[in-house]
Short mmCIF file of C-alpha atoms and ligand atoms in Angstrom, two decimals:
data_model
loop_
_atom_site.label_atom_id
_atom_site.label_comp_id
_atom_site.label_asym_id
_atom_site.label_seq_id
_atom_site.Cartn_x
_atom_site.Cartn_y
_atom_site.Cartn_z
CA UNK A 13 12.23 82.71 83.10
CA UNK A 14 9.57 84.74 84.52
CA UNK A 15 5.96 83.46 84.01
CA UNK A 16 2.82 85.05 82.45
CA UNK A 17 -0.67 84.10 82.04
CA UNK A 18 -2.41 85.86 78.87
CA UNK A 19 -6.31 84.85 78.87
CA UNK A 20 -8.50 85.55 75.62
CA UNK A 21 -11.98 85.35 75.86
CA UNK A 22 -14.43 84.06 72.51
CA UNK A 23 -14.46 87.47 71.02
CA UNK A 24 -10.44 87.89 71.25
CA UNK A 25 -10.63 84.25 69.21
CA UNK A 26 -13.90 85.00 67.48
CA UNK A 27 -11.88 84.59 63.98
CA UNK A 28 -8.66 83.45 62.33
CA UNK A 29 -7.59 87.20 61.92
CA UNK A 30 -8.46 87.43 65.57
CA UNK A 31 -6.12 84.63 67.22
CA UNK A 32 -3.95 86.38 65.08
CA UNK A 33 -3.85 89.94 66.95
CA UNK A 34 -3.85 87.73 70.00
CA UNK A 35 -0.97 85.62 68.93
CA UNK A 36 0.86 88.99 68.09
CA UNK A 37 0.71 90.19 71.51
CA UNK A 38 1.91 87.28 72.99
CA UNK A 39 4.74 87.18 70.47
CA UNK A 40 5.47 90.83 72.05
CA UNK A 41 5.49 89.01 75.55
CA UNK A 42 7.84 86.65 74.38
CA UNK A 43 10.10 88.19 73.45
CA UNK A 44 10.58 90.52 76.80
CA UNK A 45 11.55 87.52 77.96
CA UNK A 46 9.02 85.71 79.36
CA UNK A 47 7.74 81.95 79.40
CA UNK A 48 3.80 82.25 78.68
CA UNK A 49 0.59 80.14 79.14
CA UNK A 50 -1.93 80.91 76.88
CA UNK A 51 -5.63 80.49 78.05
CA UNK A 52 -8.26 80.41 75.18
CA UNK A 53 -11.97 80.15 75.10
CA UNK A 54 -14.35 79.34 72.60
CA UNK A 55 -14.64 81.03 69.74
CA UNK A 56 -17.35 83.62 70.19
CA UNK A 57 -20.82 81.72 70.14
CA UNK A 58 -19.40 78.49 70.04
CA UNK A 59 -19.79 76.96 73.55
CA UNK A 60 -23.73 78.29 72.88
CA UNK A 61 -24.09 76.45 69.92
CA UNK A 62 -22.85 73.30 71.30
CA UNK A 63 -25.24 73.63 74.61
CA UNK A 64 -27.88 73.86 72.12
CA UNK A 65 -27.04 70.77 70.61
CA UNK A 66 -26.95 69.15 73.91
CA UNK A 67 -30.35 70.43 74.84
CA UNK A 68 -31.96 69.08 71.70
CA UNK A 69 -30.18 66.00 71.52
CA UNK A 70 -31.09 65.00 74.99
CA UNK A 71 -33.11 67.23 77.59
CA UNK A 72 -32.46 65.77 80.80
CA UNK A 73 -28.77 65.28 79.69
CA UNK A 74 -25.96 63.50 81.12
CA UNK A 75 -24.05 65.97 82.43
CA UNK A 76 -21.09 63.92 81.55
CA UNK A 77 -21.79 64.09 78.15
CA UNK A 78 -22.94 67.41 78.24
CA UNK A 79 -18.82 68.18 79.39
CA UNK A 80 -17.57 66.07 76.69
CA UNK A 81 -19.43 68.58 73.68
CA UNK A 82 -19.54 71.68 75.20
CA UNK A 83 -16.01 71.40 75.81
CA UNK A 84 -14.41 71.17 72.79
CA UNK A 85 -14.86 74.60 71.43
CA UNK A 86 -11.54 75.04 73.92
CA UNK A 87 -10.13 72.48 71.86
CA UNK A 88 -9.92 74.13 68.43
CA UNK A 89 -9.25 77.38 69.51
CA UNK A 90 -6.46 76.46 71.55
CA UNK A 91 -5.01 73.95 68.34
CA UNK A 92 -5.25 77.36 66.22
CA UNK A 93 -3.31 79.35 68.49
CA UNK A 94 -0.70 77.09 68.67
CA UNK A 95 -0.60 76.91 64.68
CA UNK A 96 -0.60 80.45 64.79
CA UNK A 97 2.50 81.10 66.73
CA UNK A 98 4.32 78.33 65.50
CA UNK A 99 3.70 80.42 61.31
CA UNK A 100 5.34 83.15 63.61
CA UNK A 101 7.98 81.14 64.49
CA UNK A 102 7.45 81.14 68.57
CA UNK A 103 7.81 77.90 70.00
CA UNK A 104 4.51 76.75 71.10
CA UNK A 105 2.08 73.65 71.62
CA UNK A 106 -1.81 73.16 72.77
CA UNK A 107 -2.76 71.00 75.80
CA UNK A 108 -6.03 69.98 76.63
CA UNK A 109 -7.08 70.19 80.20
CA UNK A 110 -6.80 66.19 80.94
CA UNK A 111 -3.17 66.63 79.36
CA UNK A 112 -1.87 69.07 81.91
CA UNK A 113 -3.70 68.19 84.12
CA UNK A 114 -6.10 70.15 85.46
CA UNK A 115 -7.49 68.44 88.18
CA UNK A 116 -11.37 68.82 89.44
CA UNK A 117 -13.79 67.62 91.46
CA UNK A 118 -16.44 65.54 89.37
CA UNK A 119 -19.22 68.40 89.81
CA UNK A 120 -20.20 67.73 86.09
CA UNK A 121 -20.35 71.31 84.21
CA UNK A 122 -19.68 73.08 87.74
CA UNK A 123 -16.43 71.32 88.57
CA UNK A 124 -13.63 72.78 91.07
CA UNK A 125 -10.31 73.01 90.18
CA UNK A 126 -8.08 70.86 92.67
CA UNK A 127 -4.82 70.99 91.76
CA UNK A 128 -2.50 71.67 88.61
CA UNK A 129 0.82 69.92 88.51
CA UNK A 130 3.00 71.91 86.77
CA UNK A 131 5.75 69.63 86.01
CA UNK A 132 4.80 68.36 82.69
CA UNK A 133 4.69 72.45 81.23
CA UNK A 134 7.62 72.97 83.23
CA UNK A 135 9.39 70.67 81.39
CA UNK A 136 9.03 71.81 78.10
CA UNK A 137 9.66 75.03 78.92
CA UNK A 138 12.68 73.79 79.82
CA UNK A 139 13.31 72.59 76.51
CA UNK A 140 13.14 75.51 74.71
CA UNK A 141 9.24 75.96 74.01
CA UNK A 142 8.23 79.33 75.07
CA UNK A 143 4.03 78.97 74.83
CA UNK A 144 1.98 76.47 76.27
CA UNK A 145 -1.17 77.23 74.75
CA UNK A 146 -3.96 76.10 77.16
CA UNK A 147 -7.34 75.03 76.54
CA UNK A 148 -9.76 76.82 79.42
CA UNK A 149 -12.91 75.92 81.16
CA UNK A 150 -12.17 72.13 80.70
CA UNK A 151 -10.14 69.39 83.12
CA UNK A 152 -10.54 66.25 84.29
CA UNK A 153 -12.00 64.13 87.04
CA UNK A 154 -10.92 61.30 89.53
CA UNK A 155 -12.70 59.33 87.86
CA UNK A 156 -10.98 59.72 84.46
CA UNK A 157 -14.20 61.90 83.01
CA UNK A 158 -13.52 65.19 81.18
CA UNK A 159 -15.17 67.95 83.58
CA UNK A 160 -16.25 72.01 82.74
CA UNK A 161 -16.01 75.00 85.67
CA UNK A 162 -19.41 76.32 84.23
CA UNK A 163 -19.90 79.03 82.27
CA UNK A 164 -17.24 81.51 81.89
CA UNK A 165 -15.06 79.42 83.01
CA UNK A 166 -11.99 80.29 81.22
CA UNK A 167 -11.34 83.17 83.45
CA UNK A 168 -11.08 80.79 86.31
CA UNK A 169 -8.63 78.34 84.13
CA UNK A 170 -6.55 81.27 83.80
CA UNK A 171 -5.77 82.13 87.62
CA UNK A 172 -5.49 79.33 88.70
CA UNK A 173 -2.53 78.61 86.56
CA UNK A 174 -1.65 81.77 87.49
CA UNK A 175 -1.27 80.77 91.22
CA UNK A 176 -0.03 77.13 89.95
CA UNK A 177 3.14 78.62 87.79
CA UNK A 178 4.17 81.71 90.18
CA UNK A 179 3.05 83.73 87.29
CA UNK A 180 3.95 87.39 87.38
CA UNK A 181 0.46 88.53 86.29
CA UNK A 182 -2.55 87.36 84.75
CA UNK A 183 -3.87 89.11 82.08
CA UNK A 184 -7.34 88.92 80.94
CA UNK A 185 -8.28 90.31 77.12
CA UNK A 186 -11.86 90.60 76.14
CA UNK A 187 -13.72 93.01 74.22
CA UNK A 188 -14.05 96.16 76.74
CA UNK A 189 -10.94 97.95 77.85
CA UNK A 190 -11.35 97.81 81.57
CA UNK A 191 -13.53 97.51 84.47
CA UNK A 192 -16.01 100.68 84.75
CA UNK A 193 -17.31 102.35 87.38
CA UNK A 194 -20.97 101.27 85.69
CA UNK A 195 -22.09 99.73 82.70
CA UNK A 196 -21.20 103.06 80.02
CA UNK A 197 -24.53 101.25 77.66
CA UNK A 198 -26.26 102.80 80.71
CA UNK A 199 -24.17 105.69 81.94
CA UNK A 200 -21.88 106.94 79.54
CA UNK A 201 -20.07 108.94 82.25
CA UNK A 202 -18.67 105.89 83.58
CA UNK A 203 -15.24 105.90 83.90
CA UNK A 204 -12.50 102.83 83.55
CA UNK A 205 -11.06 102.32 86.89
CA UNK A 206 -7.08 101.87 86.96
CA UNK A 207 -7.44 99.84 89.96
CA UNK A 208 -9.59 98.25 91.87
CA UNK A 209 -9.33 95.73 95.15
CA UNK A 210 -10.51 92.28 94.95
CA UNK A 211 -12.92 92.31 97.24
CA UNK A 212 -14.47 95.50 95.62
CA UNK A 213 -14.32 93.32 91.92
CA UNK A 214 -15.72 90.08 94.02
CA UNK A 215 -18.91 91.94 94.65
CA UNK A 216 -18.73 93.88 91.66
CA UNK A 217 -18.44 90.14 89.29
CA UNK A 218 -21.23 88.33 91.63
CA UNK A 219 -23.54 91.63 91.41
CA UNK A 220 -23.94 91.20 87.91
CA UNK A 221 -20.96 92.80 86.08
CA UNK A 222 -20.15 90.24 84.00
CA UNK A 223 -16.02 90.97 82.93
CA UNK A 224 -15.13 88.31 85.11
CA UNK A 225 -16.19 84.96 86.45
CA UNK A 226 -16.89 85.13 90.01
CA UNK A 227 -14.62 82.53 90.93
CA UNK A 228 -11.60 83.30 88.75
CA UNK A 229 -11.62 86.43 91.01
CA UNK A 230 -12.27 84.50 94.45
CA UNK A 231 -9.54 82.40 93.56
CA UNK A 232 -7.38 85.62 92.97
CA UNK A 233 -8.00 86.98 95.73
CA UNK A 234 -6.75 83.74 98.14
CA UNK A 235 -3.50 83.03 95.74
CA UNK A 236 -3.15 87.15 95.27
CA UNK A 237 -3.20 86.61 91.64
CA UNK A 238 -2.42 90.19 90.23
CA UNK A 239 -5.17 90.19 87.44
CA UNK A 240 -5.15 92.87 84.72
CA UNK A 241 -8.42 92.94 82.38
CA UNK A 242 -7.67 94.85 78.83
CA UNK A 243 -8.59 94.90 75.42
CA UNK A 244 -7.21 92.46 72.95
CA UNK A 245 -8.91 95.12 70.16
CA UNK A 246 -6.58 98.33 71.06
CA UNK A 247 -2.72 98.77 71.12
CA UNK A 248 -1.28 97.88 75.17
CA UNK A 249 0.94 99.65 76.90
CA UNK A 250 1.87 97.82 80.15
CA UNK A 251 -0.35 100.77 81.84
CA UNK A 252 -3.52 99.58 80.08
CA UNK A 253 -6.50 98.03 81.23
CA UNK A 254 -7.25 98.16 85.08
CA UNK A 255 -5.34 95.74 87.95
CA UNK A 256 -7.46 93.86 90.16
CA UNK A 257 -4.96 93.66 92.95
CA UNK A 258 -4.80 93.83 96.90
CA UNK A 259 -6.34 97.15 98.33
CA UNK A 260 -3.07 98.03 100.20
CA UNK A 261 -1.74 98.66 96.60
CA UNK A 262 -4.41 101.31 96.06
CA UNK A 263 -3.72 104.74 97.74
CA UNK A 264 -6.38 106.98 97.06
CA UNK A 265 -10.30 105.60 95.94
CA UNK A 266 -13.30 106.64 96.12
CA UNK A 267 -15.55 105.99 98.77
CA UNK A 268 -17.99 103.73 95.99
CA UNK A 269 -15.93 102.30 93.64
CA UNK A 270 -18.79 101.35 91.33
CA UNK A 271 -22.60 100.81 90.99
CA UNK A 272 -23.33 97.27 89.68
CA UNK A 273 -26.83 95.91 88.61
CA UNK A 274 -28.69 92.64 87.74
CA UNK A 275 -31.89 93.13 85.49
CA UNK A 276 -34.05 89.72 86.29
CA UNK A 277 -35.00 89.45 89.63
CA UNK A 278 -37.85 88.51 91.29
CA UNK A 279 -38.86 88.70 94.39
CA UNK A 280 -41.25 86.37 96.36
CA UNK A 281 -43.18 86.56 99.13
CA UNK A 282 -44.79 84.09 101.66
CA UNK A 283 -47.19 85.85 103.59
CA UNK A 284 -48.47 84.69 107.13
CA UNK A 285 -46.14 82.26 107.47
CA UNK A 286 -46.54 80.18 111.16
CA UNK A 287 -43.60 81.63 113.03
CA UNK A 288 -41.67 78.74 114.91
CA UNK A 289 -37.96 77.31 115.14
CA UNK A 290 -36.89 76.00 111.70
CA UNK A 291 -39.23 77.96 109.74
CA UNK A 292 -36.42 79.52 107.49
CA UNK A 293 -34.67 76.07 107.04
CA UNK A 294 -37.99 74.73 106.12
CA UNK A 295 -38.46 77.11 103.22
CA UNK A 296 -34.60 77.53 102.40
CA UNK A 297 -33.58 74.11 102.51
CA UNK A 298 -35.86 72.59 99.37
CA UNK A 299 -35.66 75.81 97.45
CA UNK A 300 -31.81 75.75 97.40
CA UNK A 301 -32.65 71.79 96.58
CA UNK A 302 -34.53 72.41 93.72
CA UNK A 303 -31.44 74.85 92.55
CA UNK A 304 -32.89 77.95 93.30
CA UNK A 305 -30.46 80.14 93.84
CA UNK A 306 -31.65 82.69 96.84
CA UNK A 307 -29.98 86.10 96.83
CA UNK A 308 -31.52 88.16 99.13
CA UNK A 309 -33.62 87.32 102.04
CA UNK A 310 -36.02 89.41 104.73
CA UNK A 311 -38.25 87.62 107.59
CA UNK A 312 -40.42 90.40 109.16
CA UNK A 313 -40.88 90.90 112.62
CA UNK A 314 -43.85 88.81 113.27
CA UNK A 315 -47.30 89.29 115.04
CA UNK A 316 -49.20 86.58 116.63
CA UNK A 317 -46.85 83.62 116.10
CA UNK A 318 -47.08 84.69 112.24
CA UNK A 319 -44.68 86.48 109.70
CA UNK A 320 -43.93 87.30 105.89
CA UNK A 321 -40.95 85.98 104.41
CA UNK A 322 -39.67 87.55 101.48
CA UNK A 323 -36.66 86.34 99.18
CA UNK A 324 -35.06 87.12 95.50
CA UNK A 325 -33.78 84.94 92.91
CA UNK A 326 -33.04 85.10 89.54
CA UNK A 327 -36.61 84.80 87.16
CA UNK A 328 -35.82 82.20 85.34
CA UNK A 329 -35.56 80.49 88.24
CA UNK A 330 -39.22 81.66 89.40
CA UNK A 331 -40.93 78.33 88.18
CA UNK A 332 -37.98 76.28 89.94
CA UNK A 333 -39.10 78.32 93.54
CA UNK A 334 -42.60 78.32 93.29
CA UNK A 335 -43.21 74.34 92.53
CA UNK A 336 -40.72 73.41 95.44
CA UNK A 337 -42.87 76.15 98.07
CA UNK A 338 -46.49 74.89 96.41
CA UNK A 339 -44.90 71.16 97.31
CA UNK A 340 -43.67 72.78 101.15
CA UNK A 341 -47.57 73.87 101.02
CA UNK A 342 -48.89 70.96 100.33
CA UNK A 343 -46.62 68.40 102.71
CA UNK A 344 -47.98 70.89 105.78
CA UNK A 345 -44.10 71.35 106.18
CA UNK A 346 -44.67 75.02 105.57
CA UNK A 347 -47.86 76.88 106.93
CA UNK A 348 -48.51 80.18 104.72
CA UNK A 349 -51.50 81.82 103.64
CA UNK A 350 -50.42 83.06 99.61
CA UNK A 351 -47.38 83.20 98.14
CA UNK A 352 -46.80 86.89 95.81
CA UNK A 353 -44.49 86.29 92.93
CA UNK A 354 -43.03 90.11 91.24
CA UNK A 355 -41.02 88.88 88.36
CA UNK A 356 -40.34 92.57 87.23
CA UNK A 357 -37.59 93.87 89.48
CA UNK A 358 -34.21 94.67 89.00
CA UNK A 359 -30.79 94.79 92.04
CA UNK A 360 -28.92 97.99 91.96
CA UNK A 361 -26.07 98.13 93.91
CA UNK A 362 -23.31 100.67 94.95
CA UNK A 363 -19.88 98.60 96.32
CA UNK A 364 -16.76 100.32 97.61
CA UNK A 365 -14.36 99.61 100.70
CA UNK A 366 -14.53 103.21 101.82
CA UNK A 367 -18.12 102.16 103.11
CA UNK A 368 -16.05 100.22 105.60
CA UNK A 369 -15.01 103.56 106.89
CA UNK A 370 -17.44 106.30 105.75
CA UNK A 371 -20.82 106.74 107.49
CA UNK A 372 -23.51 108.56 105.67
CA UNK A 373 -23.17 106.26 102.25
CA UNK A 374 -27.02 104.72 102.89
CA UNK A 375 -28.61 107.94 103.92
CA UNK A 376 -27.27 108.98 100.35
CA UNK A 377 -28.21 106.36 98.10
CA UNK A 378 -31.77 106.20 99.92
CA UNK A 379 -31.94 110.10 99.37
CA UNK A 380 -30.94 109.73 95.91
CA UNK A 381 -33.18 107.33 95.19
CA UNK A 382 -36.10 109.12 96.55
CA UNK A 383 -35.10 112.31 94.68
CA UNK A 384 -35.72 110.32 91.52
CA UNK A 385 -39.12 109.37 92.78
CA UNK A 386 -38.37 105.50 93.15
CA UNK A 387 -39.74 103.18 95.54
CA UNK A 388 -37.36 100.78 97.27
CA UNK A 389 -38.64 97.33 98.02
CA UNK A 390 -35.80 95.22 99.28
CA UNK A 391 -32.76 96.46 100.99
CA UNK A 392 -29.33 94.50 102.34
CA UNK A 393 -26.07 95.95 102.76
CA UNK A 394 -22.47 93.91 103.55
CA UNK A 395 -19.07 95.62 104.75
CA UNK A 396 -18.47 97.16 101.39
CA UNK A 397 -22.21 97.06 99.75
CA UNK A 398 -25.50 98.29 99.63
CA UNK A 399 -28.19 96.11 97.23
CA UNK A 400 -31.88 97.47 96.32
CA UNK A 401 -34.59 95.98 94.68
CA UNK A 402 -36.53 98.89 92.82
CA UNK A 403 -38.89 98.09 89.97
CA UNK A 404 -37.21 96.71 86.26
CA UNK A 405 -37.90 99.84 84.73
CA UNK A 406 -36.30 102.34 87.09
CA UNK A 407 -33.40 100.19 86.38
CA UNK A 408 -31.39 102.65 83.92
CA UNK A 409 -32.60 105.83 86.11
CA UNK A 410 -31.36 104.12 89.10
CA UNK A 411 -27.50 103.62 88.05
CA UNK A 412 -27.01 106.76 86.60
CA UNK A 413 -28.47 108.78 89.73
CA UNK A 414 -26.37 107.07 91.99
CA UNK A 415 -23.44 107.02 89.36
CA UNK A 416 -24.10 110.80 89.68
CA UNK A 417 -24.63 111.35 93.32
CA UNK A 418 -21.59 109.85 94.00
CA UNK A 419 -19.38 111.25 91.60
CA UNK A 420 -17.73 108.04 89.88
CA UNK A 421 -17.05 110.10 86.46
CA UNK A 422 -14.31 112.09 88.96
CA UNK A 423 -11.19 109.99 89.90
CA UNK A 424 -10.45 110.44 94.11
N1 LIG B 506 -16.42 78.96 76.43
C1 LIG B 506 -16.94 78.87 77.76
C2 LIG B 506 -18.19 79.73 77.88
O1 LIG B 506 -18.61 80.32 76.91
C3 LIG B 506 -15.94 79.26 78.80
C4 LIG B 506 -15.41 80.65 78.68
O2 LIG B 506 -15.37 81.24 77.61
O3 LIG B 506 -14.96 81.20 79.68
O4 LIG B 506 -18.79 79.79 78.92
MG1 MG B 507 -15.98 85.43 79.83
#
């Protein structure tokens, strides 16, 4: 029997009457004739909930424990769905992740996924039982510990069972009906893409659009997962949603494919900082210690042995960056004069293979930009993207301009 992954995400499982819309439409999969593995998150809200307990129980928590309560909103969720098919008379039973298993790393609440044996699925399927219901996010370590792939997780359970099983597809259901060429709360001329290549969704999903994890699609990507993302809300045909798939698939696309954006940034500057070998992994190495996670990064050209060094990370992550450069200050590691800390920027950023190709996609965006009278601070561009920093509130004005000046509401 042919193989198929169906992923819902909290808000497909938010309710009872919920896993019950879901459990339909894998009842409708069934019965095409496929074998399916059911990936469930949380209920909506739930995995929240249960980090908050965690926090208050225990602030410096062990993260072991931490992966023992925040995973078990998987567990009811994927117990329901199984009840639920079996009323409707499919076949079906719940595993938790140290049941398949899924094997990780023991990264505590960021865990890898090493390896899924499939044989113990395989097997019932080969007695008769049509739905493994699967609960995401969670496996297990070498060491016998129950592990979580961080936040969002789910969508990464999902493909990798995908590229475990051979499955046909994966499909994702969540609460939007596609990926967009922008966030439509912000442009409402944004357009659901039928298509779109992984690499283009890889930038898209670390950028800041937040339909998929970043690693469910990385992992896509190296197994060549076919991923579709659709609504569990609406009616599916087998056209619906949009395929995240290889870019030889796609014939015709636009040049930018879509304009993503993250809303807290900040961007930090050491000024006057004594130019010498080892100066960057001076400042890089402790930040990215103290879990700072740097984004962008721009050393000046410098002038009389001295230069500014300016990087972006998340804000909340601000306090993190500043105590571990204040500490590089004070051990004479590091030789700066101040340090500038603007918590009120925002990444915009336009992502498309055609850049690969097409010259003149810069001089646009820049021109755009300018047209709409904002300043651009930081700048860094890939193969297939161009990222600004522009100031927080520009933010909105920013994605629709460019969603505008390069005309993502028309299909190529
Ligand atoms: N429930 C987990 C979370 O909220 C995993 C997931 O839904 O993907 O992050
Ligand atoms: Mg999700």
């Amino acid at each position: 029997m042919p193989i198929l992954v169906m992923k819902f995400g909290g808000t497909s499982v938010a309710t009872l009457d919920r896993i019950k819309r879901a459990a339909k439409r894998v009842g409708v999969e069934v019965a095409k004739g496929y074998d399916v593995i059911v990936i469930v998150s949380a209920m909506a809200g739930e995995t929240n909930k249960l980090v908050g307990y965690v926090s208050e129980t225990s602030p410096l928590f062990d993260a072991r424990e931490y992966d023992a309560v925040v995973s078990s909103g998987e567990n009811v969720t994927a117990g329901l769905m199984a009840l639920t098919l079996q009323e409707m008379d499919v076949p079906a039973r719940s595993w938790q992740g140290w049941q398949v298993p899924v094997q990780t790393t023991s990264a505590h609440a960021s865990a890898r996924i090493e390896d899924i044996p499939p044989a113990n699925i395989l097997a019932k399927f080969d007695e008769g039982m049509k739905v493994a219901v699967v609960a995401g996010f969670q496996g297990v370590s070498p060491e016998g510990r129950i592990t979580t792939l961080g936040r969002g997780g789910s969508d990464t359970t999902a493909v990798a069972f995908a590229a475990a099983f051979g499955a046909e597809r994966c499909d994702i259901y969540t609460d939007v009906d596609g990926i967009y060429t922008t966030d439509p709360r912000i442009a409402p001329k944004a357009r659901k893409l039928e298509k779109i290549a992984f690499e283009e969704m890889l930038e898209l999903a670390s950028l800041g659009a937040k339909v998929l994890q970043t690693r469910s699609v990385e992992l896509a990507m190296r197994y060549k997962v076919k991923l579709r993302v659709l609504s569990s809300f609406e009616e599916q045909s087998d056209e619906a949603g949009t395929l995240v798939c290889d870019e030889e698939e796609i014939m015709e696309s636009n040049v930018v494919s879509g304009v993503a954006y993250s809303r807290d940034e900040a961007k930090m500057t050491l000024f006057s900082v004594a130019d010498r070998p080892g100066i960057a992994a001076a400042i890089f190495g402790p930040l990215a210690e103290a879990g700072v996670n740097v984004d962008m990064i721009i050393q000046n050209i410098s002038e009389d042995g001295r230069t500014d060094m300016t990087f972006s990370c998340p804000t909340d992550q601000v306090a993190r960056a500043e105590k571990a450069i204040e500490a590089l200050k004070d051990s004479g590691d590091v030789n700066f004069a101040t340090l500038d800390v603007d918590d009120s920027v925002a990444k915009v950023s336009i992502v498309g293979i055609g850049m690969r190709s097409h010259a003149g996609v810069a001089s646009k965006m820049f021109a755009t930009l300018r047209d709409e009278g904002i300043n651009i601070k930081v700048i860094t561009t890939s193969e297939i993207k161009l990222s600004v920093l522009v100031d927080r509130k520009y933010l909105e004005l920013a994605v629709q301009a460019l969603h505008d000046a390069f005309e993502l509401e028309k299909a190529a």
